[in-house]
XYZ file of C-alpha atoms in Angstrom:
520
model
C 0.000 0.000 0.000
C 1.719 3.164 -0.842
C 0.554 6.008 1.459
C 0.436 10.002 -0.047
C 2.834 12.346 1.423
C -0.271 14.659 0.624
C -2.617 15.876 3.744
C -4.375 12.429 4.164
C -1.412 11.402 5.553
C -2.056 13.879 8.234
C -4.651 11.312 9.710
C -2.056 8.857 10.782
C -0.423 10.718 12.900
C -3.390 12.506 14.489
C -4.922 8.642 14.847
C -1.387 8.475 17.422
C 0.207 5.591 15.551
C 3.527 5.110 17.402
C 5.324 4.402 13.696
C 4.482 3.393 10.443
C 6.985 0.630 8.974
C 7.987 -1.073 5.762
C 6.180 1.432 3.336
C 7.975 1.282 -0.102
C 8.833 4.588 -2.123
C 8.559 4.148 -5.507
C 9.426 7.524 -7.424
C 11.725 9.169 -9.840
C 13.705 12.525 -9.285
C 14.527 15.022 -11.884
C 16.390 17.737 -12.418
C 14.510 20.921 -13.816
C 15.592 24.502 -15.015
C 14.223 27.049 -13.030
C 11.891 28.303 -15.991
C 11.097 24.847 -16.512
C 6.463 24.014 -17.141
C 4.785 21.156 -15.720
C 3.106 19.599 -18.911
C -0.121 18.330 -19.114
C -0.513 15.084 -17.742
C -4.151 14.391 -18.310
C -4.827 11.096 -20.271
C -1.061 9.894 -19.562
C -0.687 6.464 -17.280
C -4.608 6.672 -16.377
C -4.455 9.820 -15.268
C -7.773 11.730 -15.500
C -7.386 14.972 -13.660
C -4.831 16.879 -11.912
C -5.682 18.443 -8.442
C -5.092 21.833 -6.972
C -1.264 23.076 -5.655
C -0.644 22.409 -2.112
C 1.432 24.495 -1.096
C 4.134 23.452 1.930
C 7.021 24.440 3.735
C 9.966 21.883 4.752
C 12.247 22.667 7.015
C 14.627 19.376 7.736
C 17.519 18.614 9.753
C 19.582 15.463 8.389
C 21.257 12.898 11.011
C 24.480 10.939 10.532
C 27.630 9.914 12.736
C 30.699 11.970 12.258
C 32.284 9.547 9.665
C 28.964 9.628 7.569
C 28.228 5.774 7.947
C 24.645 6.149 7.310
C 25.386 7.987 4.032
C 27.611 5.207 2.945
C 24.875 2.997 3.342
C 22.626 5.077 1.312
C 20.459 5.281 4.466
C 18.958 8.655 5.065
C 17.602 9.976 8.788
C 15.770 13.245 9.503
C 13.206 15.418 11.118
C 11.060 17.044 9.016
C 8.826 20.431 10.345
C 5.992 21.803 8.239
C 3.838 19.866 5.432
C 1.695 17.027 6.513
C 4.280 13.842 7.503
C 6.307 15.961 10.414
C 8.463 13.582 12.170
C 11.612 11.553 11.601
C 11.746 9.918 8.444
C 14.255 6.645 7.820
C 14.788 5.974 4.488
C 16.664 2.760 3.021
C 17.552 1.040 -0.015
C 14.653 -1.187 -1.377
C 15.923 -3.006 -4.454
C 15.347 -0.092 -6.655
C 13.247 1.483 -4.266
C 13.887 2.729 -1.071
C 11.621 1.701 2.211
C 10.895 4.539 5.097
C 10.117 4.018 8.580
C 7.938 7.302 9.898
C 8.031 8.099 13.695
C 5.552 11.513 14.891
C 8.263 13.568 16.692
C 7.449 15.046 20.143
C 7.430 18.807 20.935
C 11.154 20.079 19.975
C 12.343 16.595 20.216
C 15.801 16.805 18.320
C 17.587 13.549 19.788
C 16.560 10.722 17.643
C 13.892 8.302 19.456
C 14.874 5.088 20.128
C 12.833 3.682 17.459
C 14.610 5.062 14.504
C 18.534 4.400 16.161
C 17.929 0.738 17.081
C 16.866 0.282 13.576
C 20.176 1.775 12.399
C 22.584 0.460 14.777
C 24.444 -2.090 12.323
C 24.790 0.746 10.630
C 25.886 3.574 12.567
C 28.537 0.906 14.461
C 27.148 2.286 17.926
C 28.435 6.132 17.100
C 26.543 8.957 17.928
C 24.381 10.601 15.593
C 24.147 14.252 14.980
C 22.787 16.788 12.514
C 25.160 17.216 9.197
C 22.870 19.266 7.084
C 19.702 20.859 6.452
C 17.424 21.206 4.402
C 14.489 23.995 3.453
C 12.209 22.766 0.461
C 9.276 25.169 -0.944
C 6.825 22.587 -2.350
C 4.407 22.607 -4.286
C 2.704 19.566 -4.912
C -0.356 17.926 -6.969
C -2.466 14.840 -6.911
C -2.841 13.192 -10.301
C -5.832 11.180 -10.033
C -7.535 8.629 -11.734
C -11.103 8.493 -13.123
C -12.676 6.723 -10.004
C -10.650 9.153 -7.829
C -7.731 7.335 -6.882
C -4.553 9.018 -6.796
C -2.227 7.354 -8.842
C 0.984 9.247 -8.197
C 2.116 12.896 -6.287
C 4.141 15.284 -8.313
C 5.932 17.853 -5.735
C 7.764 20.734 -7.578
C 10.576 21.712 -5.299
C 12.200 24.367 -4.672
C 15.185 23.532 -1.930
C 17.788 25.758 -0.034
C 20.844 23.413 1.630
C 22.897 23.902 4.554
C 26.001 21.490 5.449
C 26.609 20.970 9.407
C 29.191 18.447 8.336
C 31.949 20.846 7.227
C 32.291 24.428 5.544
C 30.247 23.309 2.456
C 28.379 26.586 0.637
C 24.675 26.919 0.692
C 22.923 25.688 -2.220
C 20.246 26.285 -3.954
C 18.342 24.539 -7.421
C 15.012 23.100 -8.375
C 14.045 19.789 -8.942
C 10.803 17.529 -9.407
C 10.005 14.465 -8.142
C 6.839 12.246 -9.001
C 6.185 9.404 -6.206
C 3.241 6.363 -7.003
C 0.296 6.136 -4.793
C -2.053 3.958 -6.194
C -0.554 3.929 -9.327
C 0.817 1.051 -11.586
C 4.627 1.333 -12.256
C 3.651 1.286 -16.199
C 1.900 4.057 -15.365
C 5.193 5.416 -13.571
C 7.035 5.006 -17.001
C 4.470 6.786 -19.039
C 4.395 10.054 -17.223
C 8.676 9.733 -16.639
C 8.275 9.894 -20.848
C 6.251 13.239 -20.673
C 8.240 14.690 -18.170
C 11.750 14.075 -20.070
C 9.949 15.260 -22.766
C 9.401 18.343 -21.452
C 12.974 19.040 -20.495
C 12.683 17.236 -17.347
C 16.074 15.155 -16.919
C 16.800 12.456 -14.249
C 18.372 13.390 -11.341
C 22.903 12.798 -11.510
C 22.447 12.977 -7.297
C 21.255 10.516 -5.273
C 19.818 12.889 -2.946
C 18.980 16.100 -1.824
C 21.316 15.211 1.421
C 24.211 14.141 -1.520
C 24.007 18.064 -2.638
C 24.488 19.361 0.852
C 27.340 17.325 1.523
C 29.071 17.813 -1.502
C 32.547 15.655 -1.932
C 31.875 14.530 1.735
C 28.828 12.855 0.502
C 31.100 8.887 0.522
C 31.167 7.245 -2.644
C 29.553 4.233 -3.373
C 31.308 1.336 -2.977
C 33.451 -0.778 -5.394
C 31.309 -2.746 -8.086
C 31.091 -6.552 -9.328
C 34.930 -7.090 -10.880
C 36.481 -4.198 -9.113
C 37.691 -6.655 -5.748
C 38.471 -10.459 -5.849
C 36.259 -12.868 -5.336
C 36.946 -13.359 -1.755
C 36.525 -9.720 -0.953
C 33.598 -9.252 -2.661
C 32.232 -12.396 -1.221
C 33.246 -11.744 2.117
C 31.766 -8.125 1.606
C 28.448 -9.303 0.650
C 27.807 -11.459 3.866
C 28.824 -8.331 5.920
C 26.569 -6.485 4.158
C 23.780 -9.078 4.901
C 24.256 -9.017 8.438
C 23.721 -5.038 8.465
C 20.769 -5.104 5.996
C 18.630 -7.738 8.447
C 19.428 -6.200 11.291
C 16.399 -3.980 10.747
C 14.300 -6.949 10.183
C 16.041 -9.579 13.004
C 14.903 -6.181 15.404
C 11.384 -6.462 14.511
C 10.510 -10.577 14.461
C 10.829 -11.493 10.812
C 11.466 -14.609 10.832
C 13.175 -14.332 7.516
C 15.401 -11.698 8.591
C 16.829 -13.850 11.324
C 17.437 -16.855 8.132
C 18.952 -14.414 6.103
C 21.608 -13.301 8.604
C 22.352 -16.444 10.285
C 23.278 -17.463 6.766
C 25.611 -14.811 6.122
C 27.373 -15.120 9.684
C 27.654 -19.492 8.281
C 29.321 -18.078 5.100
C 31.733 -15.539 6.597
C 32.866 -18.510 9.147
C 33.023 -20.994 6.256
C 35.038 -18.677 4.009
C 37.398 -17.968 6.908
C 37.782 -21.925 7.664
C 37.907 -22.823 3.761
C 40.524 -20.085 2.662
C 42.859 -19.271 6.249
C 45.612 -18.842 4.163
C 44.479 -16.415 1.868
C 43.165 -14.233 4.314
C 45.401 -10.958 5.484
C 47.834 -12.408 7.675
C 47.318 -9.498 10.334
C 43.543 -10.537 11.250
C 43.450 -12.481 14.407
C 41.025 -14.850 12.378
C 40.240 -17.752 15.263
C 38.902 -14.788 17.237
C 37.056 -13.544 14.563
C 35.813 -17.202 13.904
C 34.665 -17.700 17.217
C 33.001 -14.134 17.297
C 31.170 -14.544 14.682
C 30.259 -17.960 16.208
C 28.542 -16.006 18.681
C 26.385 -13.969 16.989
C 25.509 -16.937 14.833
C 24.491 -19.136 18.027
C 22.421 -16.078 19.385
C 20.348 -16.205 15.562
C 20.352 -19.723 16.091
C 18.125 -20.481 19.192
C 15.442 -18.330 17.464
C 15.806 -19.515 14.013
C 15.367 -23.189 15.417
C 12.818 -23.147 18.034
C 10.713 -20.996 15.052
C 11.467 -23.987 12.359
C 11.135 -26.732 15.480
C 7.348 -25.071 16.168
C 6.443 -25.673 12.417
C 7.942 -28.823 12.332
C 5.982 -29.723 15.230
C 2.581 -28.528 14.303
C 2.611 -30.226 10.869
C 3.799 -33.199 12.791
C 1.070 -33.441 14.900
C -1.771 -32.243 12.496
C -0.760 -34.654 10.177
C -2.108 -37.780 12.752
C -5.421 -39.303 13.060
C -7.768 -37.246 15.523
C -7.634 -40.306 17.442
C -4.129 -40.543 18.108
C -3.325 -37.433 19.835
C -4.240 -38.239 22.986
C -4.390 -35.645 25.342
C -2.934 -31.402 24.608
C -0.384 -32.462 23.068
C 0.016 -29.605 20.568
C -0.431 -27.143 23.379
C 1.886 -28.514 25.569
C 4.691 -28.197 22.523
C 3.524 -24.755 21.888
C 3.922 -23.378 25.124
C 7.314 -24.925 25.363
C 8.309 -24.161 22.055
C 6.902 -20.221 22.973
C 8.939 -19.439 25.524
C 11.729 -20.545 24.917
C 11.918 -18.771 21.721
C 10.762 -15.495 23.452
C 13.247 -15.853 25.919
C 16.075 -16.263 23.108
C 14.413 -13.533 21.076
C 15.125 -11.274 23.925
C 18.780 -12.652 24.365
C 19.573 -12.113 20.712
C 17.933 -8.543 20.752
C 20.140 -7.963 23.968
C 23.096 -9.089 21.493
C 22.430 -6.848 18.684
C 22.210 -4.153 21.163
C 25.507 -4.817 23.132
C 28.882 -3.253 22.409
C 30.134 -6.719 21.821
C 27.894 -6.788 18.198
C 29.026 -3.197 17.094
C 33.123 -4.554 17.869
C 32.217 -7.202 15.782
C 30.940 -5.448 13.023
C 34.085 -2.659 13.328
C 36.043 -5.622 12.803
C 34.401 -7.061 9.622
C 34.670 -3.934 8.551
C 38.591 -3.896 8.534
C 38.833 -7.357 7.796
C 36.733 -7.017 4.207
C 38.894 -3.424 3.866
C 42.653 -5.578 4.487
C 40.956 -8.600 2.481
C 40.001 -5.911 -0.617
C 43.285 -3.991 -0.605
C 45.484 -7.365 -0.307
C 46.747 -8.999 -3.360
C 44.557 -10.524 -5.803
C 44.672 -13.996 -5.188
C 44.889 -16.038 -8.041
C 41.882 -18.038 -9.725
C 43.748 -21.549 -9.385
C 44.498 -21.103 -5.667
C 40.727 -19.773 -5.014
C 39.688 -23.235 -6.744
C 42.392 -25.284 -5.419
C 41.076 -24.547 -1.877
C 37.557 -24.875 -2.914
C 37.868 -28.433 -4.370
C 40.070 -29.234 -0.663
C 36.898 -27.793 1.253
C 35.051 -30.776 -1.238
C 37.430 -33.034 -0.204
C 37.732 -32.956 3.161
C 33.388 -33.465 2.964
C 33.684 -36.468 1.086
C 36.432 -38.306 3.340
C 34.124 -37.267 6.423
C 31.608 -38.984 4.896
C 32.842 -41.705 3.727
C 34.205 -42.185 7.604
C 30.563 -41.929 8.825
C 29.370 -44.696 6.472
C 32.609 -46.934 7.746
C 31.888 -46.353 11.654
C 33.126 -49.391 13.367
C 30.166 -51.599 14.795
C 31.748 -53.268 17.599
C 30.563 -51.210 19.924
C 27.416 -51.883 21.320
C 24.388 -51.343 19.082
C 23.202 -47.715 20.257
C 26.692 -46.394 20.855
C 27.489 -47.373 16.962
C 24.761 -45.497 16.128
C 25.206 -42.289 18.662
C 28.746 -42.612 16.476
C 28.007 -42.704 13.056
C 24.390 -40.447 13.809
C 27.385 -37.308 15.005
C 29.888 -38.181 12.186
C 26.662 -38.076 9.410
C 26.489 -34.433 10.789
C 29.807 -33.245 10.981
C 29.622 -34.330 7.411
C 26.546 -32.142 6.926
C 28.540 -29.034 8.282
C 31.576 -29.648 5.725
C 29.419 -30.096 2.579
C 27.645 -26.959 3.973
C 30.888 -25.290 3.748
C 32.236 -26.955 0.359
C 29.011 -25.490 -0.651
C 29.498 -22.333 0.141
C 33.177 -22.719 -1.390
C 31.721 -23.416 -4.399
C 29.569 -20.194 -4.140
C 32.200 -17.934 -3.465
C 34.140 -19.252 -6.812
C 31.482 -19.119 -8.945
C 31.864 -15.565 -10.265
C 35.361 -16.833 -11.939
C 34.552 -20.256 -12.388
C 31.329 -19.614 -13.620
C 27.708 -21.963 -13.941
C 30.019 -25.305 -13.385
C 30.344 -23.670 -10.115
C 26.311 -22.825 -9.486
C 25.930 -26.471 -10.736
C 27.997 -27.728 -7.615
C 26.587 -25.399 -5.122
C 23.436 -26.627 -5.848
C 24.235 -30.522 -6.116
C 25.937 -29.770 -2.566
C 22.776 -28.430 -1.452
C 20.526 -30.789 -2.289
C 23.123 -33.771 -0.765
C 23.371 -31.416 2.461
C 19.797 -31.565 2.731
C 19.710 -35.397 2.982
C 22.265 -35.269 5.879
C 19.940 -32.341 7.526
C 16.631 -34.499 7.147
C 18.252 -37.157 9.137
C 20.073 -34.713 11.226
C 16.886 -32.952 11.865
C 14.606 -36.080 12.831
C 17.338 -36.791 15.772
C 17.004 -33.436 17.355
C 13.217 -33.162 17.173
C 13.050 -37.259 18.412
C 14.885 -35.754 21.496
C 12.804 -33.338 22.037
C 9.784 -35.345 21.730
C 11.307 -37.649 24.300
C 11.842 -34.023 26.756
C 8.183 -33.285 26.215
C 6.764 -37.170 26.851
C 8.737 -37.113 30.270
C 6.960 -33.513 31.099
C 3.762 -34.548 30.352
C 3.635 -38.122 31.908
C 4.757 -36.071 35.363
C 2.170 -33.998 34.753
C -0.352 -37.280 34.777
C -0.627 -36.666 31.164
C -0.940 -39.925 28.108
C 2.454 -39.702 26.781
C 1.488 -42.138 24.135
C 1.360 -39.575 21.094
C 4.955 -38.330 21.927
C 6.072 -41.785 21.361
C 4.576 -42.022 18.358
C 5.956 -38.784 16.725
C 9.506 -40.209 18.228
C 8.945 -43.438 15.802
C 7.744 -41.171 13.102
C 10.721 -38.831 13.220
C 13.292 -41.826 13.372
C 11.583 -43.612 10.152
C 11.849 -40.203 8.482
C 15.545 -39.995 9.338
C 16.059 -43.680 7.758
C 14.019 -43.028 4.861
C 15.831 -39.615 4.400
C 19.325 -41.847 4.560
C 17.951 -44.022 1.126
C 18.314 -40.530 -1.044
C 21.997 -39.932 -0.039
C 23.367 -42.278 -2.708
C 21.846 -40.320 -5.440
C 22.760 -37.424 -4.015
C 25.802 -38.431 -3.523
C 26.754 -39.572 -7.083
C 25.102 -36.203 -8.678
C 27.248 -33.647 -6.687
C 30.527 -35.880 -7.291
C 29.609 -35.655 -10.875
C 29.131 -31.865 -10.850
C 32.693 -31.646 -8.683
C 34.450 -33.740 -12.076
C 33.295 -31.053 -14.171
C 34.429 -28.119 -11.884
C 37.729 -29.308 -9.993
């Protein structure tokens, strides 16, 4: 839903809504001469009337740490006076877009609420953030609506006056438009960008108005595809990962919490995998284990979330008759709190010093990595096809466990050595990911066979930990005089599905050594 920056939006704030989160900007900026016309629009991407001027004054003050870190990011931060969405206004990269958080100030509030910094701590690295510019805009602005009333996208004709705070930058002064969708389509979006460069409108050269300010002390972006090795630019993408989910890992999303446990797996994979390519200054088995850490703390929510699911199907997929007795509230309730508890430990994380360190010290790791030498193709490959390697013998020592031992101890054995051979294909895997942009789809291939064979190992990895836990929650409830027989039955259902997984690893097996002949 895209929400006007006209006066409707006025009613959200009156209504006291404490924020408004994850709305998507979808515009285009333009550069205009000060003589420039607004053409007619009518009858161009459904639009079938234009509505009066409204006519606002902007006054903003832009927030950022002394080193600019939010800039470099491309993140903006303000608070806005006058026009009809006061308040401080996050704005981040969407894609193509950009998303905005929106929190009503308070009275002559000019510290940043608590709000809007916790959802840019990853990037501000815990430094304090004060005004470095501001920024007066005379708008004018009109509603271009469509036949049945709708507004299908704002035009605001601006006229803007810019003050640095960062450094002795001069005031400047221009005029620009920009046109944002409402209810629009983006089709529509392209047909009125056409009439607008027709008219002499051109798109904007600056990102934003806050890149005008700040002049050369706006940061430039960041080195693109080809311009680092592989390994930095690998290494640079999961530590940009981790900073773009914090937002999300903050608020609950589930997803969020995936995406940057993955990238913390990756970074300690690539630092395993490819030791001796990394700078030789970087204590890296402190690094490891820190970013061990933070992916343990993503951990306990990302499984208990995954173990809930797991659960529920579980026990929704048995006969009415079977489940005997609250069984799926009793795993809820355990399953709950436990994950609330380590949601609050991993929010406590994220907001410790101990997280902002961590990310300081990515950050100089991925620097020393990018400004090394360029390691070589063949010794990028060589060590990916020894992180294969080292997989395959692991497995093949699982398969040869030594049954002389008694019966379950054999299996406790070969059970732990089937998923320490998960964890190396995991990171051959992710070897094989990091190579790919020199070694090209062979590479892809790989990742993917190794995926698919690392799932096998996780399906049988994954009916062990939930049988144990089905065995924790059958002791509970038969002390609390509860029929424990359904919790035995989901413990024999979970161990057949960890056999049954077992018959695919053959095939999966022979199709990722078969992709690895092509590659290494």
């Amino acid at each position: 839903m895209f929400i006007s920056r006209s006066r409707f939006r006025q009613a959200a704030f009156t209504a006291k809504l404490d924020y408004m989160a994850g709305k998507l900007e979808v515009e285009r900026k333009y550069e205009v001469p000060v003589d420039f016309a607004l053409p007619p629009l009518t009858g161009i991407g459904g639009v079938a009337s234009v509505g009066d001027a409204d006519d606002q004054r902007l006054d903003a003050t832009y927030y950022d740490t002394p080193t600019l870190r939010l800039a470099r990011g491309r993140v903006t931060l303000r608070r806005r006076t006058g026009g009809n969405d006061a308040g401080w206004h996050l704005k981040r990269p969407s894609g193509g877009d950009r998303s905005e958080l929106q929190v009503p100030a308070s009275g002559r509030q000019t510290k940043p609420p608590t709000a809007v910094t916790a959802q840019v701590r990853a990037l501000s690295r815990g430094e304090a953030l004060q005004p470095v510019a501001r920024i007066r805009t005379h708008r004018v602005e009109r509603a271009l609506r469509a036949a049945d009333g709708s507004t299908v996208a704002l035009v605001a004709d601006d006229s803007v006056n810019t003050e640095s705070l960062h450094g002795s930058r001069p005031e400047r002064q221009w005029r620009e438009l920009e046109i944002e969708l409402v209810d629009g389509s983006r089709s529509a979006l392209d047909d009125l960008d056409a009439a607008l460069r027709a008219a002499g409108a051109r798109p904007a050269q600056s990102p934003s108005k806050l890149a005008q300010a700040l002049g050369d002390d706006y940061p430039a972006a960041p080195p693109g595809p080809g311009k680092v090795s592989a390994l930095a630019a690998y290494l640079r993408d999961q530590r940009d990962a981790i900073v773009e989910h914090d937002p999300g890992v903050r608020d609950g999303d589930a997803e969020s919490v995936h995406k940057m446990r993955v990238a913390t797996r990756r970074l300690r994979s690539t630092i395993r995998s490819f030791a001796p390519l990394l700078p030789a200054g970087t204590d890296l088995n402190r690094l490891h284990d820190e970013i061990k850490w933070l992916t343990g703390i993503l951990g306990e929510v990302r499984d208990g979330d995954v173990m809930g699911e797991r659960l529920a199907g579980a026990v929704a997929a048995e006969p009415p008759e079977l489940v005997l007795g609250p069984v799926a509230a009793r795993i809820q309730q355990l399953l709950a709190g436990r994950v609330a508890a380590a949601r609050e430990r991993l929010v406590a994380g994220l907001d410790s010093r101990r997280y902002t360190d961590l990310l300081v010290e990515l950050d100089a790791f991925v620097d020393a990595t990018a400004a090394g030498p360029r390691t070589s193709r063949k010794e990028l490959m060589r060590r990916a096809g020894q992180a294969l390697r080292r997989a395959d013998r692991r497995l093949a020592a699982a398969e040869h466990t030594p049954e002389e031992a008694p019966t379950h101890l054999g299996h406790e054995r070969r059970d732990e050595r089937l998923h320490e051979s998960r964890k190396a294909y995991k990171r051959a895997r992710y070897a094989a990911e990091l190579v790919a942009p020199i070694a090209g789809g062979r590479a892809t291939k790989l990742a993917d066979r190794l995926t698919d064979l690392q799932d096998v190992l996780g399906a049988h990895q994954d009916s062990i930990v939930t049988g144990d836990l089905l065995r924790e929650l059958a002791l509970q409830a038969y002390a609390a005089g509860e029929n424990a027989f359904t919790y035995g039955l989901l413990h024999a259902r979970q161990h057949e599905h960890g056999l049954l997984a077992l018959n695919d690893l053959p095939k999966a097996r022979r199709r990722a050594a078969k992709a690895a002949r092509k590659l290494y």
